[in-house]
Coordinates of C-alpha atoms in Angstrom, one line a residue:
M1 CA -27.7 -43.7 1.7
T2 CA -25.1 -41.6 -0.1
T3 CA -22.1 -40.6 2.1
T4 CA -20.4 -37.2 2.1
H5 CA -17.4 -38.8 0.5
E6 CA -19.4 -40.3 -2.3
R7 CA -21.3 -37.1 -2.9
L8 CA -18.1 -35.1 -3.1
R9 CA -16.6 -37.7 -5.5
G10 CA -19.7 -37.5 -7.6
E11 CA -19.6 -33.7 -7.9
W12 CA -15.9 -33.8 -8.7
T13 CA -16.6 -36.4 -11.5
R14 CA -19.2 -34.0 -12.9
F15 CA -16.9 -31.0 -12.6
R16 CA -13.9 -32.5 -14.3
R17 CA -15.2 -32.3 -17.8
P18 CA -12.5 -31.2 -20.3
G19 CA -14.2 -27.8 -20.9
R20 CA -14.3 -26.8 -17.3
L21 CA -10.7 -28.0 -16.6
I22 CA -9.4 -26.1 -19.6
A23 CA -11.2 -23.0 -18.5
M24 CA -9.6 -23.2 -15.0
A25 CA -6.2 -23.8 -16.5
A26 CA -6.8 -20.8 -18.8
A27 CA -7.6 -18.7 -15.7
A28 CA -4.4 -19.7 -14.0
L29 CA -2.4 -19.1 -17.2
A30 CA -3.9 -15.6 -17.6
V31 CA -2.7 -14.7 -14.1
V32 CA 0.8 -16.0 -14.8
L33 CA 1.4 -14.8 -18.3
L34 CA -0.1 -11.3 -17.8
G35 CA 1.9 -10.9 -14.6
L36 CA 5.2 -12.0 -16.2
L37 CA 4.4 -9.8 -19.2
Y38 CA 3.9 -6.8 -16.8
A39 CA 7.2 -7.5 -15.1
S40 CA 9.2 -8.0 -18.3
G41 CA 7.8 -4.8 -19.8
N42 CA 9.0 -2.6 -16.9
R43 CA 12.6 -1.6 -17.0
A44 CA 14.6 1.1 -15.2
S45 CA 15.1 4.3 -17.1
C46 CA 18.6 5.0 -15.7
D47 CA 21.5 5.5 -18.0
G48 CA 23.7 2.5 -17.1
T49 CA 23.2 0.8 -13.7
C50 CA 20.6 2.4 -11.4
P51 CA 21.8 3.3 -7.9
P52 CA 20.5 0.8 -5.3
A53 CA 17.3 1.9 -3.5
P54 CA 17.9 2.8 0.1
T55 CA 17.0 0.1 2.6
A56 CA 16.6 0.2 6.4
R57 CA 18.1 -2.4 8.7
D58 CA 15.1 -4.7 8.2
G59 CA 15.6 -4.7 4.4
S60 CA 12.5 -2.5 3.7
R61 CA 12.8 0.3 1.1
V62 CA 12.9 3.8 2.5
N63 CA 13.3 7.4 1.4
D64 CA 16.5 9.0 2.9
Q65 CA 17.4 12.2 1.1
F66 CA 18.2 15.5 2.9
A67 CA 20.7 18.3 3.3
L68 CA 22.8 18.0 6.5
Y69 CA 25.1 20.3 8.6
H70 CA 26.7 18.0 11.0
R71 CA 29.5 16.9 13.4
D72 CA 30.1 13.9 15.7
L73 CA 28.4 13.0 19.0
G74 CA 29.4 10.5 21.6
E75 CA 27.4 8.0 23.6
N76 CA 26.0 10.6 25.9
G77 CA 25.3 14.1 24.6
S78 CA 22.8 16.5 23.1
I79 CA 22.1 19.2 20.5
T80 CA 20.0 22.3 21.2
V81 CA 19.1 24.9 18.6
R82 CA 16.8 27.8 18.1
M83 CA 14.9 27.8 14.8
T84 CA 13.7 31.2 13.6
S85 CA 12.4 30.6 10.0
M86 CA 11.2 27.9 7.7
T87 CA 10.5 28.7 4.0
G88 CA 10.2 26.8 0.8
T89 CA 9.2 26.8 -2.9
I90 CA 6.9 24.8 -5.0
T91 CA 7.4 24.4 -8.8
Y92 CA 4.2 24.1 -10.8
P93 CA 5.0 22.2 -13.9
P94 CA 3.5 22.8 -17.4
P95 CA 1.2 22.7 -19.1
G96 CA -1.1 24.4 -16.5
H97 CA 1.8 26.1 -14.8
D98 CA 5.4 26.7 -15.4
R99 CA 6.6 28.8 -12.5
I100 CA 8.1 28.7 -9.0
V101 CA 6.1 30.1 -6.1
P102 CA 6.9 30.4 -2.4
G103 CA 5.3 27.9 -0.1
L104 CA 5.8 24.8 2.0
V105 CA 4.2 21.4 1.4
P106 CA 2.5 19.9 4.5
W107 CA 5.4 17.4 5.1
A108 CA 8.3 19.7 4.4
K109 CA 10.8 19.1 7.3
A110 CA 13.6 21.1 8.9
G111 CA 15.2 20.5 12.3
I112 CA 17.8 18.5 14.1
I113 CA 18.8 14.9 13.7
I114 CA 21.0 12.1 15.3
K115 CA 22.0 9.5 12.7
D116 CA 24.2 6.4 12.5
G117 CA 26.5 7.9 9.8
L118 CA 25.6 9.2 6.4
R119 CA 24.6 5.9 4.8
Q120 CA 21.1 6.0 3.4
G121 CA 18.8 3.8 5.4
S122 CA 20.9 4.0 8.6
P123 CA 19.0 4.4 11.9
Y124 CA 18.1 7.9 13.0
A125 CA 15.9 10.1 15.3
A126 CA 14.9 13.6 14.3
L127 CA 13.0 16.5 15.8
M128 CA 11.6 18.9 13.3
L129 CA 9.2 21.6 12.2
T130 CA 6.9 20.7 9.3
G131 CA 5.1 22.6 6.7
S132 CA 1.6 22.1 8.2
H133 CA 1.9 19.5 11.0
G134 CA 3.8 21.4 13.6
V135 CA 6.6 19.9 15.6
R136 CA 7.1 16.2 15.0
M137 CA 9.6 13.6 16.3
Q138 CA 10.3 10.9 13.7
Y139 CA 12.6 7.9 13.9
D140 CA 13.6 4.8 11.9
Y141 CA 11.5 5.9 9.0
R142 CA 8.1 4.6 10.1
H143 CA 7.6 6.2 13.5
D144 CA 6.0 9.6 13.9
I145 CA 5.2 11.4 17.2
A146 CA 3.2 14.7 17.2
G147 CA 4.4 17.7 19.2
S148 CA 2.8 21.1 19.4
A149 CA 1.0 22.7 16.5
G150 CA 1.9 25.8 14.7
G151 CA 4.8 27.2 12.6
V152 CA 7.9 29.2 13.3
S153 CA 9.0 32.8 12.7
A154 CA 11.6 35.3 13.9
A155 CA 8.9 36.8 16.2
S156 CA 7.9 33.3 17.4
P157 CA 11.0 31.0 17.3
R158 CA 11.0 27.4 18.3
W159 CA 13.7 25.7 20.4
L160 CA 14.5 22.1 19.7
R161 CA 16.6 19.6 21.6
L162 CA 17.7 16.0 21.1
T163 CA 19.5 14.1 23.9
R164 CA 21.3 10.8 23.4
S165 CA 21.8 8.4 26.3
G166 CA 23.3 5.2 24.9
D167 CA 20.7 3.8 22.5
T168 CA 17.9 6.1 23.6
V169 CA 17.2 9.5 22.0
T170 CA 14.8 11.9 23.6
G171 CA 13.2 14.9 21.9
E172 CA 12.1 18.1 23.6
E173 CA 10.7 21.5 22.4
S174 CA 10.5 24.9 24.0
P175 CA 9.1 28.3 23.2
D176 CA 11.8 30.2 25.0
G177 CA 14.7 27.8 25.7
T178 CA 13.8 27.7 29.4
R179 CA 10.5 25.8 29.7
W180 CA 10.9 22.4 28.0
T181 CA 8.2 19.9 26.9
R182 CA 9.1 16.3 26.1
V183 CA 7.8 15.3 22.6
G184 CA 8.9 11.6 22.7
S185 CA 11.8 9.2 22.8
A186 CA 13.2 6.4 20.6
R187 CA 15.3 3.4 21.2
L188 CA 17.8 2.9 18.3
S189 CA 19.3 -0.4 19.2
G190 CA 22.9 -1.0 18.2
L191 CA 24.0 2.6 17.8
P192 CA 27.8 2.9 17.6
G193 CA 29.8 5.0 20.1
T194 CA 30.1 7.9 17.7
V195 CA 27.2 9.1 15.6
R196 CA 26.5 12.2 13.5
V197 CA 24.4 15.0 14.9
G198 CA 23.3 18.2 13.2
L199 CA 20.7 20.3 11.3
F200 CA 18.8 19.1 8.3
A201 CA 16.2 20.1 5.8
T202 CA 14.2 18.1 3.2
S203 CA 10.9 18.5 1.2
P204 CA 9.0 15.7 -0.5
G205 CA 7.4 16.2 -3.9
D206 CA 3.8 17.3 -3.8
L207 CA 1.0 15.8 -5.8
T208 CA -1.4 17.4 -8.3
L209 CA -4.4 15.2 -9.1
R210 CA -5.8 15.5 -12.5
R211 CA -9.4 14.4 -13.3
A212 CA -9.7 11.2 -15.3
G213 CA -12.6 9.0 -16.4
L214 CA -15.9 9.5 -14.4
G215 CA -14.3 11.4 -11.6
G216 CA -11.1 9.5 -11.1
A217 CA -7.7 11.1 -10.7
T218 CA -4.2 10.6 -12.0
E219 CA -1.1 11.9 -10.2
Q220 CA 1.5 14.5 -11.2
V221 CA 4.4 15.2 -8.9
R222 CA 5.5 18.8 -8.2
F223 CA 9.1 19.6 -7.2
T224 CA 9.5 21.3 -3.9
Q225 CA 12.3 22.6 -1.7
A226 CA 12.4 23.6 2.0
G227 CA 14.9 25.5 4.2
G228 CA 15.3 26.2 7.9
V229 CA 17.3 29.0 9.6
F230 CA 18.9 28.1 12.9
D231 CA 21.0 29.9 15.5
R232 CA 22.3 29.3 19.1
V233 CA 23.5 25.9 18.1
D234 CA 24.9 24.1 21.1
V235 CA 26.3 20.5 21.0
R236 CA 27.4 18.8 24.1
G237 CA 29.2 15.5 24.2
G238 CA 31.1 15.6 21.0
A239 CA 33.3 12.5 20.6
S240 CA 36.2 14.4 19.1
S241 CA 37.3 17.9 18.1
D242 CA 36.2 17.7 14.5
G243 CA 34.3 20.6 13.1
W244 CA 31.1 21.1 11.3
R245 CA 30.6 19.8 7.8
S246 CA 27.9 20.3 5.1
D247 CA 26.9 17.2 3.3
I248 CA 24.1 15.8 1.1
V249 CA 22.5 12.4 2.1
G250 CA 21.3 11.0 -1.2
T251 CA 21.7 13.1 -4.3
M252 CA 20.8 16.8 -5.0
N253 CA 21.5 19.7 -7.3
E254 CA 21.6 17.4 -10.3
T255 CA 18.2 17.6 -12.0
E256 CA 16.9 20.4 -14.3
W257 CA 14.2 21.3 -11.7
E258 CA 16.9 21.9 -9.0
R259 CA 19.1 24.1 -11.1
D260 CA 16.3 26.7 -11.1
H261 CA 16.3 26.8 -7.3
R262 CA 18.7 27.7 -4.6
A263 CA 21.5 25.1 -4.3
S264 CA 20.7 22.5 -1.6
G265 CA 23.1 22.4 1.3
A266 CA 24.1 24.4 4.4
V267 CA 25.5 27.9 4.7
E268 CA 26.9 29.3 8.0
K269 CA 27.3 33.0 8.6
D270 CA 27.8 34.9 11.8
G271 CA 26.5 32.1 13.9
T272 CA 23.3 31.6 11.8
V273 CA 23.0 28.4 9.8
T274 CA 20.6 28.1 6.8
V275 CA 20.0 24.5 5.6
T276 CA 18.1 24.0 2.3
G277 CA 17.2 20.6 0.9
V278 CA 14.8 18.4 -1.1
G279 CA 13.6 14.8 -0.8
D280 CA 12.2 13.0 2.2
I281 CA 13.0 10.8 5.2
G282 CA 10.5 8.1 5.7
P283 CA 9.1 4.8 4.6
G284 CA 9.3 4.0 0.9
G285 CA 6.1 3.8 -1.2
T286 CA 5.4 3.7 -4.9
E287 CA 7.2 6.9 -5.6
N288 CA 10.6 6.9 -7.4
G289 CA 9.5 3.9 -9.5
N290 CA 9.0 1.4 -6.6
R291 CA 6.6 -1.4 -7.3
P292 CA 4.5 -3.5 -4.9
V293 CA 4.5 -7.3 -5.4
E294 CA 0.8 -7.2 -6.1
G295 CA 1.4 -5.2 -9.2
T296 CA 2.1 -8.6 -10.9
L297 CA -1.6 -9.6 -10.4
G298 CA -3.0 -7.7 -13.4
G299 CA -4.4 -11.0 -14.8
L300 CA -6.5 -11.6 -11.7
S301 CA -9.6 -9.7 -13.1
L302 CA -9.7 -12.0 -16.2
A303 CA -9.2 -15.1 -14.0
L304 CA -12.1 -13.9 -11.8
L305 CA -14.4 -13.6 -14.7
V306 CA -13.6 -17.1 -15.9
V307 CA -14.1 -18.6 -12.5
L308 CA -17.5 -16.9 -12.1
V309 CA -18.6 -18.3 -15.5
V310 CA -17.5 -21.8 -14.6
A311 CA -19.1 -21.7 -11.2
V312 CA -22.5 -20.5 -12.4
R313 CA -22.7 -22.8 -15.4
F314 CA -21.7 -25.8 -13.3
T315 CA -24.3 -25.0 -10.7
T316 CA -27.1 -24.4 -13.1
A317 CA -26.3 -27.4 -15.4
G318 CA -29.3 -29.7 -15.4
G319 CA -31.4 -27.3 -13.5
A320 CA -30.5 -25.9 -10.1
A321 CA -34.0 -26.6 -8.8
R322 CA -33.2 -30.4 -8.9
L323 CA -30.4 -30.0 -6.3
T324 CA -30.7 -31.1 -2.7
R325 CA -29.0 -29.3 0.2
P326 CA -26.2 -31.9 0.5
E327 CA -25.6 -31.8 -3.3
L328 CA -25.4 -28.0 -3.2
V329 CA -22.9 -28.1 -0.3
A330 CA -20.8 -30.7 -2.2
R331 CA -21.0 -28.7 -5.4
A332 CA -19.9 -25.5 -3.6
A333 CA -17.0 -27.4 -1.8
V334 CA -15.7 -28.9 -5.1
V335 CA -15.9 -25.5 -6.9
G336 CA -14.2 -23.7 -4.0
A337 CA -11.5 -26.3 -3.6
V338 CA -10.6 -26.4 -7.4
T339 CA -10.6 -22.6 -7.5
F340 CA -8.4 -22.3 -4.4
V341 CA -5.8 -24.7 -5.8
T342 CA -5.9 -22.9 -9.2
G343 CA -5.4 -19.5 -7.6
L344 CA -2.7 -20.9 -5.2
L345 CA -0.7 -22.2 -8.1
A346 CA -1.1 -19.2 -10.3
V347 CA -0.4 -16.5 -7.6
G348 CA 2.3 -18.6 -6.0
I349 CA 4.2 -18.7 -9.3
V350 CA 3.7 -15.1 -10.5
V351 CA 4.3 -13.2 -7.3
P352 CA 7.9 -14.4 -6.7
A353 CA 8.8 -14.8 -10.3
G354 CA 7.4 -11.3 -11.3
A355 CA 9.3 -9.7 -8.4
A356 CA 12.5 -11.4 -9.4
I357 CA 12.1 -10.2 -13.0
L358 CA 11.3 -6.6 -11.9
E359 CA 14.4 -6.5 -9.7
G360 CA 16.5 -7.9 -12.6
N361 CA 15.2 -5.1 -14.8
G362 CA 16.4 -2.5 -12.2
I363 CA 12.9 -1.8 -10.8
P364 CA 12.9 -1.8 -7.0
V365 CA 10.2 -3.9 -5.5
I366 CA 8.8 -2.8 -2.1
A367 CA 10.1 -5.4 0.3
V368 CA 7.6 -7.1 2.6
P369 CA 8.1 -9.9 5.2
A370 CA 7.8 -13.5 4.1
S371 CA 4.6 -13.8 6.1
T372 CA 3.0 -11.0 4.1
T373 CA 4.0 -12.7 0.8
V374 CA 2.3 -15.9 2.1
R375 CA -0.8 -13.9 3.0
V376 CA -0.9 -12.4 -0.4
V377 CA -0.7 -15.8 -2.1
V378 CA -3.0 -17.8 0.2
G379 CA -5.4 -14.9 0.8
T380 CA -5.8 -14.1 -2.9
A381 CA -6.5 -17.7 -3.7
A382 CA -9.0 -17.9 -0.8
A383 CA -10.8 -14.7 -2.1
L384 CA -11.0 -16.2 -5.5
A385 CA -12.4 -19.5 -4.1
L386 CA -15.0 -17.6 -2.0
A387 CA -16.1 -15.6 -5.0
A388 CA -16.6 -18.9 -6.8
V389 CA -18.7 -20.3 -3.9
L390 CA -20.7 -17.0 -4.0
A391 CA -21.4 -17.6 -7.7
V392 CA -22.6 -21.1 -6.8
A393 CA -25.0 -19.7 -4.3
L394 CA -26.3 -17.2 -6.9
G395 CA -26.7 -20.0 -9.5
S396 CA -28.8 -22.0 -7.0
L397 CA -30.9 -19.0 -6.1
L398 CA -31.6 -17.7 -9.6
R399 CA -31.5 -21.2 -11.2
R400 CA -30.6 -20.0 -14.7
A401 CA -27.2 -19.1 -15.9
R402 CA -28.7 -16.2 -18.0
F403 CA -29.9 -14.6 -14.7
A404 CA -27.2 -15.7 -12.3
L405 CA -24.1 -14.9 -14.4
P406 CA -24.9 -11.1 -15.0
V407 CA -25.6 -10.7 -11.2
A408 CA -22.3 -12.4 -10.3
V409 CA -20.3 -10.4 -12.7
L410 CA -21.9 -7.1 -11.7
A411 CA -21.6 -7.8 -8.0
I412 CA -18.0 -9.2 -7.9
A413 CA -16.0 -8.7 -11.1
V414 CA -17.2 -5.2 -12.2
P415 CA -16.3 -3.5 -8.9
Y416 CA -12.9 -5.2 -8.9
V417 CA -12.2 -3.9 -12.4
V418 CA -13.6 -0.3 -12.1
T419 CA -11.8 0.4 -8.8
S420 CA -8.4 -0.8 -10.0
V421 CA -8.1 2.0 -12.6
P422 CA -8.6 5.8 -12.2
L423 CA -12.2 5.7 -13.5
L424 CA -14.4 6.5 -10.6
A425 CA -14.2 9.2 -7.9
D426 CA -11.9 8.0 -5.1
E427 CA -14.7 8.0 -2.4
L428 CA -17.1 6.1 -4.7
A429 CA -14.4 3.5 -5.4
R430 CA -13.6 3.2 -1.6
W431 CA -17.4 2.8 -1.0
L432 CA -17.6 -0.1 -3.5
L433 CA -14.6 -1.8 -1.9
R434 CA -16.2 -1.6 1.5
V435 CA -19.7 -2.9 0.8
T436 CA -19.4 -5.3 -2.2
P437 CA -17.9 -8.8 -2.2
T438 CA -14.8 -7.3 -4.0
A439 CA -13.6 -6.2 -0.5
G440 CA -12.3 -9.7 0.0
F441 CA -9.5 -9.0 -2.6
G442 CA -7.9 -6.7 -0.1
T443 CA -5.9 -9.8 0.8
R444 CA -3.6 -9.0 -2.1
Q445 CA -2.6 -5.6 -0.8
T446 CA 0.9 -5.0 0.7
L447 CA 1.0 -1.2 0.5
V448 CA 0.8 0.6 3.9
P449 CA -0.6 4.1 4.0
Y450 CA 1.5 6.4 6.3
P451 CA 0.1 9.8 7.3
Q452 CA 3.5 11.3 7.2
V453 CA 4.1 10.3 3.5
T454 CA 2.7 12.3 0.6
A455 CA 0.8 9.8 -1.6
H456 CA -2.5 9.3 -3.4
Y457 CA -4.1 6.7 -1.1
A458 CA -6.8 5.6 -3.6
P459 CA -8.0 2.2 -4.8
S460 CA -6.7 3.0 -8.3
A461 CA -3.2 3.3 -6.7
G462 CA -3.5 0.0 -4.9
Y463 CA -4.9 1.0 -1.5
F464 CA -8.0 -0.9 -0.3
P465 CA -10.0 1.0 2.4
L466 CA -10.4 -2.0 4.7
P467 CA -7.7 -4.1 6.3
W468 CA -7.3 -7.4 4.5
W469 CA -9.0 -9.4 7.2
A470 CA -12.0 -7.1 7.3
G471 CA -12.4 -7.2 3.6
L472 CA -12.2 -11.0 3.7
A473 CA -14.8 -10.9 6.4
V474 CA -17.2 -8.9 4.1
L475 CA -16.8 -11.5 1.4
C476 CA -17.3 -14.3 3.8
G477 CA -20.5 -12.6 5.1
Y478 CA -22.0 -12.5 1.6
V479 CA -21.1 -16.2 1.1
V480 CA -22.7 -17.3 4.4
V481 CA -25.9 -15.3 3.8
L482 CA -26.5 -16.2 0.2
L483 CA -25.4 -19.8 0.5
G484 CA -27.5 -20.2 3.6
W485 CA -30.5 -18.7 1.8
A486 CA -30.0 -21.0 -1.2
L487 CA -29.9 -24.0 1.2
T488 CA -33.2 -23.1 2.8
R489 CA -34.8 -23.1 -0.7
L490 CA -33.7 -26.7 -1.4
P491 CA -35.0 -30.1 -0.1
R492 CA -32.9 -32.1 2.3
T493 CA -33.3 -35.2 0.2
A494 CA -34.4 -36.0 -3.4
G495 CA -37.7 -37.4 -2.0
E496 CA -38.7 -34.0 -0.5
E497 CA -40.5 -31.4 -2.5
A498 CA -38.4 -28.3 -3.3
S499 CA -39.5 -24.7 -2.8
A500 CA -41.7 -23.3 -5.4
P501 CA -39.7 -22.1 -8.5
A502 CA -39.2 -18.4 -9.0
A503 CA -41.7 -16.5 -11.1
G504 CA -41.2 -17.3 -14.8
E505 CA -39.0 -20.3 -14.1
E506 CA -39.4 -23.2 -16.5
A507 CA -39.1 -26.8 -15.5
S508 CA -35.7 -28.2 -16.3
A509 CA -35.4 -30.3 -19.4
E510 CA -31.8 -31.4 -18.7
P511 CA -31.2 -35.1 -18.3
A512 CA -31.1 -36.5 -14.8
A513 CA -27.5 -37.6 -15.3
W514 CA -26.4 -33.9 -14.8
R515 CA -27.6 -34.0 -11.2

């Protein structure tokens, strides 16, 4: 009786023919070389040395650019203001437009802020009015708490208040300065005794989506600016007698777009302060040239195609109908293990090496925890291996490479390729990544969609619609169902009679040594 170990060793002996090993090595090489080529070909466009990208205390890239009218605040104190107006402009670029129109983008922001100095990336808590999302309290770049809806005007002003008590900052709003409603609170651990407090304004670039391919879309960023008008400014608990100052966090008033607008900054006149700014305060994404680490995996589609071909041809060699259930399990295990090791080596090399090359070329890479990097490497290798096992199941079910290979490619490789470029409409691409085996490759995603960040959250921009674990579960589901079905069609032992061949199937003429 053949043992499991002997059966696995036999399948490995059959698999390690030079042609198959060379093909798997070529798949790994494609991932590594195309990834390194991508990284080497991307260089910063700055004249000289690019300024470092802002980072928060945890090392993650953030956006931190706004106009600020500020003074100091001690360990216990508050700022209260009345906001009477919020306006803005949007620049529509050529060729379709070349004009500046009044308007606010949905996440334009103006309000009050407490911040640990003026360094970009330092901790903060802010209470603000937005272009379309009402009152919000945001802090430490990722956190967003909704307040009341609606806008602001001279006839319907908004009162805002931030109160600091040690490391805790509490935000409140009021329609009249008398009846106050708590919006939220934030704990900013490690705040120094003296921080900056004041009025701010900022406005992120807005997106114009242009049709491409069969309904896909490419992005074009529109320059925007926002301003808020405040009065009845009351600061209590100042740490010293210093006065108010106007500053810019980040850089402004330097680009050609900005020269056509009102200069960003703060103006005080007769107790009324107008603050105008551009930029954003929030988590960093792919804007401003930032790259995710999975951007180096451009060669994965070619490797996937090679793996599917190898898996199908190995399964159907000698006639899949001649296999027994234990032999199919052993064959799937060998193919999956070899593919996993191949993917692990390739992705494990290209992800850190590609990120290092991008950083060396002045391209900021979106920082992720070490655990996320491990998940990308191991998860992508696992998805590749599961796709190979799925191809084995299809090879056993369809029994001929000329039938099984097109099905495997259409079901796994084609959705992966067509959703990674702006070819299909966004919703169709999302649908494909929810219901096809390609969903499993969501393990490679590190980008996080934030509702308070303006971005094109589409598959072509690197956003999978399912969490990585859910996408992997979809792929596992296909493997379990199809491999289980394939096993039911095979005899338990070589002495049993197999299921009847599919219609039109011919008896195998391959030598028994292939089995």
